[in-house]
Structures are given as C-alpha cells and as structure tokens.
mmCIF file of C-alpha atoms in Angstrom:
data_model
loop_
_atom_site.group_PDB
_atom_site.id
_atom_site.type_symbol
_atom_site.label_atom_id
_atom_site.label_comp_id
_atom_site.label_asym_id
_atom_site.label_seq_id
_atom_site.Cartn_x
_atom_site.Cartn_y
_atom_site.Cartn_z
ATOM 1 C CA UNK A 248 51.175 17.681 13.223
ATOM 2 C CA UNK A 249 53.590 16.615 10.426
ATOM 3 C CA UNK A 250 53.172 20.042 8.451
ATOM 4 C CA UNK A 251 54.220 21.809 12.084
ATOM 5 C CA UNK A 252 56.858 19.390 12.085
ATOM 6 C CA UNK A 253 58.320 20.459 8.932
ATOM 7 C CA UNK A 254 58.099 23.850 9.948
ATOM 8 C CA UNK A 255 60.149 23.607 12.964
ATOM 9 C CA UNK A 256 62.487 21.253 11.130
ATOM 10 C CA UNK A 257 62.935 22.064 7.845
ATOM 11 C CA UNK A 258 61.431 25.879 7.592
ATOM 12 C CA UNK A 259 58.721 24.700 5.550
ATOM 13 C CA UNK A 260 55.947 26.784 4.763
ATOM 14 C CA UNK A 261 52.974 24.441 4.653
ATOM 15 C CA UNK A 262 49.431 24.018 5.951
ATOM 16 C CA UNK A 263 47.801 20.802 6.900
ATOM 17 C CA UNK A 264 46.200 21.037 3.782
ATOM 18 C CA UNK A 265 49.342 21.183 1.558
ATOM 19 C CA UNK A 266 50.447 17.898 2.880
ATOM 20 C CA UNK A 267 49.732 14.815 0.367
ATOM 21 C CA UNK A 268 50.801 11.681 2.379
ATOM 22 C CA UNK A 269 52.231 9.289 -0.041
ATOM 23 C CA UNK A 270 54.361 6.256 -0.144
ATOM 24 C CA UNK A 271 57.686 7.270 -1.576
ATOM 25 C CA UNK A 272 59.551 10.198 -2.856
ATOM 26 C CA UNK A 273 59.345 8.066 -6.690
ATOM 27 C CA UNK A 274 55.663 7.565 -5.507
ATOM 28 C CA UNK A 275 54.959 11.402 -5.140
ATOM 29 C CA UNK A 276 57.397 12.681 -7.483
ATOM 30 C CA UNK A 277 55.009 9.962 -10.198
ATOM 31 C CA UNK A 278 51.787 11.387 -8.765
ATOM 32 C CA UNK A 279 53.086 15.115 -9.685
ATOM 33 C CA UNK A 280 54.124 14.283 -13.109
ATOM 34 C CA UNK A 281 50.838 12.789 -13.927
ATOM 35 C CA UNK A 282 49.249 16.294 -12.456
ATOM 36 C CA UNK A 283 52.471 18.169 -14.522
ATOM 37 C CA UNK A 284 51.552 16.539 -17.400
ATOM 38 C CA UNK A 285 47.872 17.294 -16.910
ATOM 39 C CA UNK A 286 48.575 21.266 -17.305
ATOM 40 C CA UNK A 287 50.802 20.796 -20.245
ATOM 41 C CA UNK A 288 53.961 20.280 -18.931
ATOM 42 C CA UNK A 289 56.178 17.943 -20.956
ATOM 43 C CA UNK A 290 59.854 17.453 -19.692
ATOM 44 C CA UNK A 291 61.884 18.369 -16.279
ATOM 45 C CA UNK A 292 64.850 18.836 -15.644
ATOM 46 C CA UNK A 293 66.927 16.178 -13.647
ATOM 47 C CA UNK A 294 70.263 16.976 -12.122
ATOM 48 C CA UNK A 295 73.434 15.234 -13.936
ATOM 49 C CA UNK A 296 74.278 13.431 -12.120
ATOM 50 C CA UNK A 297 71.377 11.880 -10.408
ATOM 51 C CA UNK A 298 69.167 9.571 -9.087
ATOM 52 C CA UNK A 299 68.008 7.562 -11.837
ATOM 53 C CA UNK A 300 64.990 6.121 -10.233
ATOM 54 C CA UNK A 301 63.615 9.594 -10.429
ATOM 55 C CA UNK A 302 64.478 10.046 -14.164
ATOM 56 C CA UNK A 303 62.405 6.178 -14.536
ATOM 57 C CA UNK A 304 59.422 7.520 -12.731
ATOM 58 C CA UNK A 305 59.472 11.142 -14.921
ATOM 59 C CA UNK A 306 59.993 9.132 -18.399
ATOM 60 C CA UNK A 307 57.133 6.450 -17.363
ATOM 61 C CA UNK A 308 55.071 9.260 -16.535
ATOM 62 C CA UNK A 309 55.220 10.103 -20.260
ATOM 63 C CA UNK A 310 57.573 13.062 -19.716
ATOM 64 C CA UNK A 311 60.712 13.634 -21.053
ATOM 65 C CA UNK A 312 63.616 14.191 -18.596
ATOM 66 C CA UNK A 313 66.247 16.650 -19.317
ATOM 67 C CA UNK A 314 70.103 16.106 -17.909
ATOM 68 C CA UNK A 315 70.985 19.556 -16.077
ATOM 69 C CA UNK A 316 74.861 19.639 -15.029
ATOM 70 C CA UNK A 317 75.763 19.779 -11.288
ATOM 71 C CA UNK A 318 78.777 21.057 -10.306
ATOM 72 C CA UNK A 319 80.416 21.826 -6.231
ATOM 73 C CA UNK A 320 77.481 24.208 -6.456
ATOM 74 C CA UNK A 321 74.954 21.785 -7.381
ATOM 75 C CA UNK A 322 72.485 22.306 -9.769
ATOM 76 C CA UNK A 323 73.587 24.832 -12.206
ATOM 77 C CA UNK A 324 70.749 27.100 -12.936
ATOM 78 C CA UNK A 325 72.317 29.173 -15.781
ATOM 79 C CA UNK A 326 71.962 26.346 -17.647
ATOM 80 C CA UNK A 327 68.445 26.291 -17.422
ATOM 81 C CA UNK A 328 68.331 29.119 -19.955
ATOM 82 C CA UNK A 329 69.623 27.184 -22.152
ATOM 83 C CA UNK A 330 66.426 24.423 -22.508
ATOM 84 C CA UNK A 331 63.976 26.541 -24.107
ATOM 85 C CA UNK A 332 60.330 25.501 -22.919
ATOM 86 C CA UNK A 333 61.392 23.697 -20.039
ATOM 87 C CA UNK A 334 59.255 25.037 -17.081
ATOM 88 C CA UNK A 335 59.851 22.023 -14.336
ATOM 89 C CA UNK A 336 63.266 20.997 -12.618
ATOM 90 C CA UNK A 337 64.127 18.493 -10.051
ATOM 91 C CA UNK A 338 66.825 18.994 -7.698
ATOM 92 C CA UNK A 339 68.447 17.872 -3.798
ATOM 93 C CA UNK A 340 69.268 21.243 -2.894
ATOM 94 C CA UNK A 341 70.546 20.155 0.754
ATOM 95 C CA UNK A 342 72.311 17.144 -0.435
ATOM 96 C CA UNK A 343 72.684 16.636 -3.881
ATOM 97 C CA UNK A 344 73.014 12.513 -5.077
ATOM 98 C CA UNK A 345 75.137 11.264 -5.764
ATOM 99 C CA UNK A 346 78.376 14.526 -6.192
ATOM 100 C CA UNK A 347 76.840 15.583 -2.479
ATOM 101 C CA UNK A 348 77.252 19.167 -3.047
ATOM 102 C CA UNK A 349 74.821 22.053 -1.116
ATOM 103 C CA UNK A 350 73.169 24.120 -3.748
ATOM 104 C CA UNK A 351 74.533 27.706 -3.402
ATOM 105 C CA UNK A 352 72.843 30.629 -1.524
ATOM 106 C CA UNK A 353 73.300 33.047 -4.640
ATOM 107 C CA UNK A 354 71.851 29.728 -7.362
ATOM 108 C CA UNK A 355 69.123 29.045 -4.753
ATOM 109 C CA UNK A 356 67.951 32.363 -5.252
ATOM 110 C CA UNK A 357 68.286 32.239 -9.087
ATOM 111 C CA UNK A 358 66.846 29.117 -9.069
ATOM 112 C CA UNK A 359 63.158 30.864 -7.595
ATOM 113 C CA UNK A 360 63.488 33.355 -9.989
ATOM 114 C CA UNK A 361 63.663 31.232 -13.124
ATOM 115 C CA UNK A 362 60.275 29.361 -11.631
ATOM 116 C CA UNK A 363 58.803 32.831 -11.588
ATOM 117 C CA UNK A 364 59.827 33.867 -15.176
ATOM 118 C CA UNK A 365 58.827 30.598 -16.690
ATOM 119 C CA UNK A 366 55.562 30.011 -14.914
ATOM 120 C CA UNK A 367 56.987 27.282 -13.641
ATOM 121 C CA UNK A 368 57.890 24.853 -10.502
ATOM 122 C CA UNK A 369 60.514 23.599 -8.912
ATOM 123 C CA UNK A 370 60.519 19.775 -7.597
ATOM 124 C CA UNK A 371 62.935 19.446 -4.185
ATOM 125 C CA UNK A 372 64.006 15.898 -3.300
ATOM 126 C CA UNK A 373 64.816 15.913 0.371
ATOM 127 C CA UNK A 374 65.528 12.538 0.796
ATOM 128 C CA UNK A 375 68.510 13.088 3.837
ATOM 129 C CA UNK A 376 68.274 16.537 4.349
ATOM 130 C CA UNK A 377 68.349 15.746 8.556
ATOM 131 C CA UNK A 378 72.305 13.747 8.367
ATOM 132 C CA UNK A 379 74.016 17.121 8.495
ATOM 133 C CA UNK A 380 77.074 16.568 10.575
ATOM 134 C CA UNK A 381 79.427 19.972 10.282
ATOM 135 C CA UNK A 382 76.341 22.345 10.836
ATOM 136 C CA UNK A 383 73.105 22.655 11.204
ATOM 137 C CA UNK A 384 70.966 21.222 7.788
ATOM 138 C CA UNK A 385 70.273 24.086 5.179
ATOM 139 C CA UNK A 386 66.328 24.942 5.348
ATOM 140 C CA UNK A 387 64.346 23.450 2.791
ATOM 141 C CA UNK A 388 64.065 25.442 -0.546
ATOM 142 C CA UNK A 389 59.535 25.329 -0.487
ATOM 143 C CA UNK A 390 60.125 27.504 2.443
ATOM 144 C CA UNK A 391 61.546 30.546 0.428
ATOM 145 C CA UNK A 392 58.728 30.261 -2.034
ATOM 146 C CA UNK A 393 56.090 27.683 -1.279
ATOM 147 C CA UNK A 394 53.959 28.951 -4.345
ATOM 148 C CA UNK A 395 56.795 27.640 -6.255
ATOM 149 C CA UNK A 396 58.199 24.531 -4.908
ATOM 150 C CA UNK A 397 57.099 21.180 -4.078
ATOM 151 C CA UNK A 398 59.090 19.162 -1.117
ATOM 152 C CA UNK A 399 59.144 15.392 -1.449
ATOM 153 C CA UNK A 400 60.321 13.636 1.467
ATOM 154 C CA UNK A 401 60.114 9.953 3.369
ATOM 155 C CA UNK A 402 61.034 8.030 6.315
ATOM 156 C CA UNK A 403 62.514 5.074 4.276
ATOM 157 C CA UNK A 404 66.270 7.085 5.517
ATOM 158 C CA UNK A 405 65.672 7.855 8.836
ATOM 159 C CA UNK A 406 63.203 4.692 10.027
ATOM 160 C CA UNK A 407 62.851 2.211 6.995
ATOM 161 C CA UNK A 408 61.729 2.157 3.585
ATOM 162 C CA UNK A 409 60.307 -1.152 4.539
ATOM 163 C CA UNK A 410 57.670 1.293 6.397
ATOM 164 C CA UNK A 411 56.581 3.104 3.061
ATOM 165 C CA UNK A 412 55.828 6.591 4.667
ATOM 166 C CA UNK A 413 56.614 10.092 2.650
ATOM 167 C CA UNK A 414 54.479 13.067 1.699
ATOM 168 C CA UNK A 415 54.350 15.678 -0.598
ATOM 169 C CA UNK A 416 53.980 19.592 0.298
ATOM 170 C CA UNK A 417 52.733 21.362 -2.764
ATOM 171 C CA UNK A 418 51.162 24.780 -3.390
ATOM 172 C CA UNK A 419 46.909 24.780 -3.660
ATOM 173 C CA UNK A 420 47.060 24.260 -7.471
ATOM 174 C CA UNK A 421 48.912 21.115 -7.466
ATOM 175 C CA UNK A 422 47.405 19.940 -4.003
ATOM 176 C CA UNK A 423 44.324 20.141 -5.576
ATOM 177 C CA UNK A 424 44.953 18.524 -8.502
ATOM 178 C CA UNK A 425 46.464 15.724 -6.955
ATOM 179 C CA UNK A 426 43.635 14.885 -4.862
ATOM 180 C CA UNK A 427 41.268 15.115 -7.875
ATOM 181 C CA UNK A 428 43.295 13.220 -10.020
ATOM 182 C CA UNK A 429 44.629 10.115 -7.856
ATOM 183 C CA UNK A 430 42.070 9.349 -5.186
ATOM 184 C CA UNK A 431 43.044 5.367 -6.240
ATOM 185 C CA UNK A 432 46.017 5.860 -5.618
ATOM 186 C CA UNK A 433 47.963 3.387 -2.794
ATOM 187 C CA UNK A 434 48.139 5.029 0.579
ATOM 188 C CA UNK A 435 50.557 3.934 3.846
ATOM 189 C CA UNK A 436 48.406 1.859 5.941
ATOM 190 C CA UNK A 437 46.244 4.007 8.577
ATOM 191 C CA UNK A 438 48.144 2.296 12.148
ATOM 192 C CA UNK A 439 51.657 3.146 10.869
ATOM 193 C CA UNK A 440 50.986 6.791 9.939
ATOM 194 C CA UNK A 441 49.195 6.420 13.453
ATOM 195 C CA UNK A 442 52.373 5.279 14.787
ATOM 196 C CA UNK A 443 54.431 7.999 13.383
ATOM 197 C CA UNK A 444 52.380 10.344 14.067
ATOM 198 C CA UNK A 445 52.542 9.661 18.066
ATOM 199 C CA UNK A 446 56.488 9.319 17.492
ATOM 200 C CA UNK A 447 55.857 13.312 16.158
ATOM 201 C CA UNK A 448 53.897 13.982 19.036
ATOM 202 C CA UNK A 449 56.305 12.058 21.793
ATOM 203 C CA UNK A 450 59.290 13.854 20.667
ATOM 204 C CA UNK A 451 60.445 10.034 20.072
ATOM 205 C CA UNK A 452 60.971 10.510 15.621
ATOM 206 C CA UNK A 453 63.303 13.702 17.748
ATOM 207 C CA UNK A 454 65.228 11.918 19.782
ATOM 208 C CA UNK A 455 65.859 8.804 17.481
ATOM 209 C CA UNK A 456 67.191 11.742 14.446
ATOM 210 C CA UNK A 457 69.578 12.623 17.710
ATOM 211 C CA UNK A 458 70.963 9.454 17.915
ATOM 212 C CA UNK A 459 70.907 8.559 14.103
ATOM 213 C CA UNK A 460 73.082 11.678 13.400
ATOM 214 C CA UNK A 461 75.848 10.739 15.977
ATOM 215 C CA UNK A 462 75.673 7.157 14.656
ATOM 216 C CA UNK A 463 76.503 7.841 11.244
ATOM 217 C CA UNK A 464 78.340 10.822 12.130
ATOM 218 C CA UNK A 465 81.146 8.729 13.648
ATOM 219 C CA UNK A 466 80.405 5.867 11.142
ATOM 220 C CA UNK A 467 81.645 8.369 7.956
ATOM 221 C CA UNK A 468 84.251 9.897 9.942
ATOM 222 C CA UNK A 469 86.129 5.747 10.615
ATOM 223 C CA UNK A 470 85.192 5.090 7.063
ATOM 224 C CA UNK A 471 87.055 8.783 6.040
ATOM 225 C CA UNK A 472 90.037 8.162 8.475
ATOM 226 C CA UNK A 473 90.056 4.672 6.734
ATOM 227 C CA UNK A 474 90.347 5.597 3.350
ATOM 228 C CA UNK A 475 93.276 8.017 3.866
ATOM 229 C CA UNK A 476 95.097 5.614 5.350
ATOM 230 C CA UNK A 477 94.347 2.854 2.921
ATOM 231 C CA UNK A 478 94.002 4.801 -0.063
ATOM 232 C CA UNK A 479 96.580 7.807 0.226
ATOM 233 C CA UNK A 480 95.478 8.963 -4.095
ATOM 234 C CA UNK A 481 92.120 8.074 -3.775
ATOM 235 C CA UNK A 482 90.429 11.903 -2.496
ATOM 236 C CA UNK A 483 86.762 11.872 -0.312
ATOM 237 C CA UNK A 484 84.516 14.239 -2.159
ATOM 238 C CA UNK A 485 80.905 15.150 -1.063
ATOM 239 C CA UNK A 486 79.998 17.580 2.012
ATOM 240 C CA UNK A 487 79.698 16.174 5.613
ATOM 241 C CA UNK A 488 76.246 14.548 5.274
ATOM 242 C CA UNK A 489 73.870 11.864 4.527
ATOM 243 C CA UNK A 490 74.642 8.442 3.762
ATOM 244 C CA UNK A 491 77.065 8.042 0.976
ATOM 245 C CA UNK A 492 80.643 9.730 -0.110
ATOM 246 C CA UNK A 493 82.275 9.681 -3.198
ATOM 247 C CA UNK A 494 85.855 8.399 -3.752
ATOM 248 C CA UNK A 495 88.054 9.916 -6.625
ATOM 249 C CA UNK A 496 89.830 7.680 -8.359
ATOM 250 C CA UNK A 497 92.981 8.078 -10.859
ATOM 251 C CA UNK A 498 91.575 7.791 -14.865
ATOM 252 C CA UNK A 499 93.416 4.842 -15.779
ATOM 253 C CA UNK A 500 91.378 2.929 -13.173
ATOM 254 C CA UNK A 501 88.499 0.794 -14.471
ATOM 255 C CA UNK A 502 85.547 1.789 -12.159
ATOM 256 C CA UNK A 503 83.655 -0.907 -13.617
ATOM 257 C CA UNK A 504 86.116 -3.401 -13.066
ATOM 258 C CA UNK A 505 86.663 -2.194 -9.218
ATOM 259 C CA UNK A 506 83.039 -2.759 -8.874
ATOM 260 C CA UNK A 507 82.968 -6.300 -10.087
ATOM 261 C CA UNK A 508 86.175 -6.997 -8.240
ATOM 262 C CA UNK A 509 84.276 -5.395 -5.008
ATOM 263 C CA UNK A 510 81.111 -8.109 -5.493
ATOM 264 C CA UNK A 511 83.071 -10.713 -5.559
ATOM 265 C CA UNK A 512 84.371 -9.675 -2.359
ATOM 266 C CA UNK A 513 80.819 -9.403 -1.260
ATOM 267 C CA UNK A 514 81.192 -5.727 -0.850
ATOM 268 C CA UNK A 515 78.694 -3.476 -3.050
ATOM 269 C CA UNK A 516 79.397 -0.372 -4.110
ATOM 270 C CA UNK A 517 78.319 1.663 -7.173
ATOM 271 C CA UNK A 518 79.999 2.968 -10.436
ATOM 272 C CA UNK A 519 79.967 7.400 -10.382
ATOM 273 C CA UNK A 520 79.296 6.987 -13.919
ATOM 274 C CA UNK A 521 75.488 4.532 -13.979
ATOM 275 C CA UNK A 522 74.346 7.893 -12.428
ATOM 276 C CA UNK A 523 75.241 9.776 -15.436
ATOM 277 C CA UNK A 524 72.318 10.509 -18.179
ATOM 278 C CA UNK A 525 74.868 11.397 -20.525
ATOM 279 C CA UNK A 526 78.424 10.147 -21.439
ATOM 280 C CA UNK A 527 80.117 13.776 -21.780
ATOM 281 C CA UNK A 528 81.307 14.504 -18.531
ATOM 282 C CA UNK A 529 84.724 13.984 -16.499
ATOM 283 C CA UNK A 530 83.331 11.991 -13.100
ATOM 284 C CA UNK A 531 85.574 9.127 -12.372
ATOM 285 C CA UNK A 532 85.356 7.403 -8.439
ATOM 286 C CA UNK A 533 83.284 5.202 -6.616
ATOM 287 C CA UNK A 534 79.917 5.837 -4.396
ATOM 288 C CA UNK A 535 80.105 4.328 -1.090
ATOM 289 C CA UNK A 536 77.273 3.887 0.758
ATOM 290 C CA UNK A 537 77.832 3.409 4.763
ATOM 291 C CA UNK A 538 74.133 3.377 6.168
ATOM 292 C CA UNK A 539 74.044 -0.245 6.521
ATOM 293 C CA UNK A 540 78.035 -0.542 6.944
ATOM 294 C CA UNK A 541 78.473 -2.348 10.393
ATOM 295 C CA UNK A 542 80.370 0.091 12.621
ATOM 296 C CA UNK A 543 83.329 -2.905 13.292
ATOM 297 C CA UNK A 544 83.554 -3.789 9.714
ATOM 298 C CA UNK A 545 84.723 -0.936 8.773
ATOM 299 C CA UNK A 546 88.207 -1.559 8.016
ATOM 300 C CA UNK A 547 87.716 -5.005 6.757
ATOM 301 C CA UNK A 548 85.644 -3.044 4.201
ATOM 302 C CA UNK A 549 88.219 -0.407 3.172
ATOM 303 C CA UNK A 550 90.678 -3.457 2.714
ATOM 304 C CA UNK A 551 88.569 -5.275 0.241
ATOM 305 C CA UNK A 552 87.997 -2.015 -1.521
ATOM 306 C CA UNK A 553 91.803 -1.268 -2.079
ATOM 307 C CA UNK A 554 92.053 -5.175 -3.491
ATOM 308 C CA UNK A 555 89.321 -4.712 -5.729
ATOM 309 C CA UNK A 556 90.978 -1.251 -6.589
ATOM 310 C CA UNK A 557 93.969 -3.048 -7.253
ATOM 311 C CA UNK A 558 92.546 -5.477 -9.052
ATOM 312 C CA UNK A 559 90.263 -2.812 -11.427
ATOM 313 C CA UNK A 560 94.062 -0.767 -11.879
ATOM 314 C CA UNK A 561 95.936 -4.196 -13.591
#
C-alpha cells in the first residue's frame, strides 16, 4: 500500500519489499549509516547548509560528515569531485533546509552519475516534499535511479512527529542489510501504522495533504505580504514551499542578537548561521518557521520580529 503510494505520489520506484518502516528520517538515516559503515563507507556528504540533526546522527554513527556547499541550485555536485574517497551524500533535493532551493534538473542528473562513477549512493531527505504551493512537487530523486538512491521520509510534517511514523526505500543491497543488521531495532507501534495505513487506503492521508497545502499555502503568503510591509530591506528567500522561509537581513545586523531579542518576545526563530558546518560562507537572515504560526497572529508576529530586529541593529 505505502510503496504504491509513493509511486503515485512521489514517482518512486519501490516494491513492498524496499520499504523499511522506521521511526524517523534521523532514525533511518542512523540505521543506514550503521549498514554504510558496515561495507566500508566512512564519511557523507551533508549539504552546507543543513540540518544538523542529520550531521549528529552521521558523526554518532562513527562516520565523518563532510560540508558540501548549496547554492539557488542546491547541492552543488561539482564539488563533489573535489572530496576524494567520498562515495555517500545526503541531500533535500525538493526542498533543500534550511536556503529552500530545488536542486536543478541538469545537477540532478550529475548528481546520479557521480553515484555511478564512485560506486556509490545517494541519501534523499524528503522531509516536506508534498507543501509545494506554485506547482506541482518535483518527483522524488530514487525514482530516476532506485539502484542508487535511498528516500527517507515521515509523517511527523504532514500528521505529527508525536506519531513517530517514516520509512526508508532502499535498493536490495541495503534493504537487506538493514534487516539483517537491526532486527532490535524500535519499530512504530503495530495500531498506528494500522491507522495510517487505512488513512492510505480511505483516500483520508489524500484529502487531509489537500487541505494542509491550502492551509499553509495562505499562511506563508500573510506572513510574505507581512514582511514587505513591515520590513521593506529585509528580502524573502526560499521557493514557494514547505514550512519555513528565510529572511535576508543587512550585515551590520546581529542575527544573534535579533534572536535573543525575538525570545524575549516569546517569539522563536532561528539564526541562518547554527545551520552552517563551517564559518566561511556569506549567509546572513533569519529562518522563520510558520507551521505552528496561528493564522491570526500573524501580524502580531511580524511586529515583534521588526522590534527584535531593531533591537539586534542598535
């Protein structure tokens, strides 16, 4: 049911046997390290910017995680070239975290080919891939070369992470080795992957994506129209998707300070930098998060951002 799902969905390629239910995306993406690590695999590559729970789970796993720039283009695969050895890379092709750039058509493509030339595989985070609000989502990367690429996904987005849900699609060799390897491992209790499976089936987990989209769809576009108005030299960067934007901010502004200044003011909001492996690069804004941003509080949030702004700018 679920690998039919992803099919239809996402343009996965994937049997019912390539589907390793799991708790998390950091619980599958640890489960493949420990099988990565297992063949001789010592390092991937991370996207820099990036989640850093990911680069946590790969170092705990006893591998060493390698910053790979991002750019508009997301992940930038020439660079690759450039880490000799390295023959595993994690990336967000659909929605990169936290710059929210698509990776390209022409560095998808290049991306594939590097996995083939390096014996190697390619880990795909897609954590929001559904909240596509110009167009239609980009397909997921496993389903131009499944033998190649390993989807992580979970419902902790779209239903709740309190619900502890995901699953990892991964070719034979690392399907098998996962099942050898980690038969202790924690699995979601048996009546809630009941229950989403019949919300598959009902065409329920459909119509509540429906309604999420719109939701948040009109959420971003208030908090957008909100931070033009309120912040005139403070650009919106990030495609038209998932559940965060980024806010540029002028250099002499202390992001760290505007963030302090913003929890006082009981707002939270995160520093562009703490995603940052590395200290040599130019990002400077803020990353706003609107998923659990009450519709009617919008502008009273946008408000207490420009004070804290202010505040960070003295």
């Amino acid at each position: 049911l679920l690998a039919e799902y992803l099919g239809r969905s996402r343009g996965a390629l994937a049997t019912p046997e390539d589907v390793t239910v799991c708790t998390s995306v950091t619980d599958g993406v640890r489960r493949l390290c420990h099988a990565l690590r297992a063949e001789g695999i010592t390092a991937v590559g991370c996207e820099e910017p990036g989640w850093t729970r990911l680069r946590d789970v790969i170092r705990a796993a006893g591998l060493d995680p390698v910053p790979v720039r991002t750019d508009g283009g997301g992940l930038r695969v020439a660079d690759l070239a450039g880490h000799g050895g390295l023959r595993a890379v994690l990336t967000s092709p659909a929605h990169q975290f936290p710059l929210g750039s698509v990776l390209a058509p022409e560095r998808r493509a290049a991306l594939l080919q590097w996995a083939r030339q390096v014996d190697g595989v390619v880990l795909e985070d897609d954590y929001d891939a559904e909240f596509r609000y110009d167009r239609r989502p980009v397909a997921a990367l496993q389903g131009m070369d499944p033998s190649r690429v390993v989807l992580f996904k979970s419902l902790s987005k779209i239903l709740s992470p309190a619900l502890g849900i995901g699953w990892i699609v991964a070719p034979p060799r690392w399907t098998r080795h996962l099942h050898r390897s980690d038969q202790t491992a924690t699995q979601p209790p048996t009546l809630d992957q009941l229950a989403f499976a019949t919300l598959l089936e009902s065409g329920a987990y459909d119509r509540h994506l429906r309604a999420c989209r719109k939701r948040y769809r009109d959420r971003r576009d208030a908090l957008v129209r909100a931070l033009v108005e309120e912040l005139p030299g403070a650009p919106v960067s990030g495609i038209a998707a998932g559940l965060h934007l980024i806010l540029r901010l002028p250099a002499e502004v202390d992001t760290a300070a505007v963030v302090r200044a913003a929890g006082a003011r009981s707002l939270r909001i995160a520093d562009l930098a703490a995603y940052h492996a590395t200290e040599d690069h130019a990002d400077h804004g803020l990353v706003l998060g609107y998923g659990n941003l009450a519709d009617g509080m919008v502008d009273e949030a946008v408000g207490h951002l420009r004070a804290a702004i202010e505040a960070g700018s003295r």
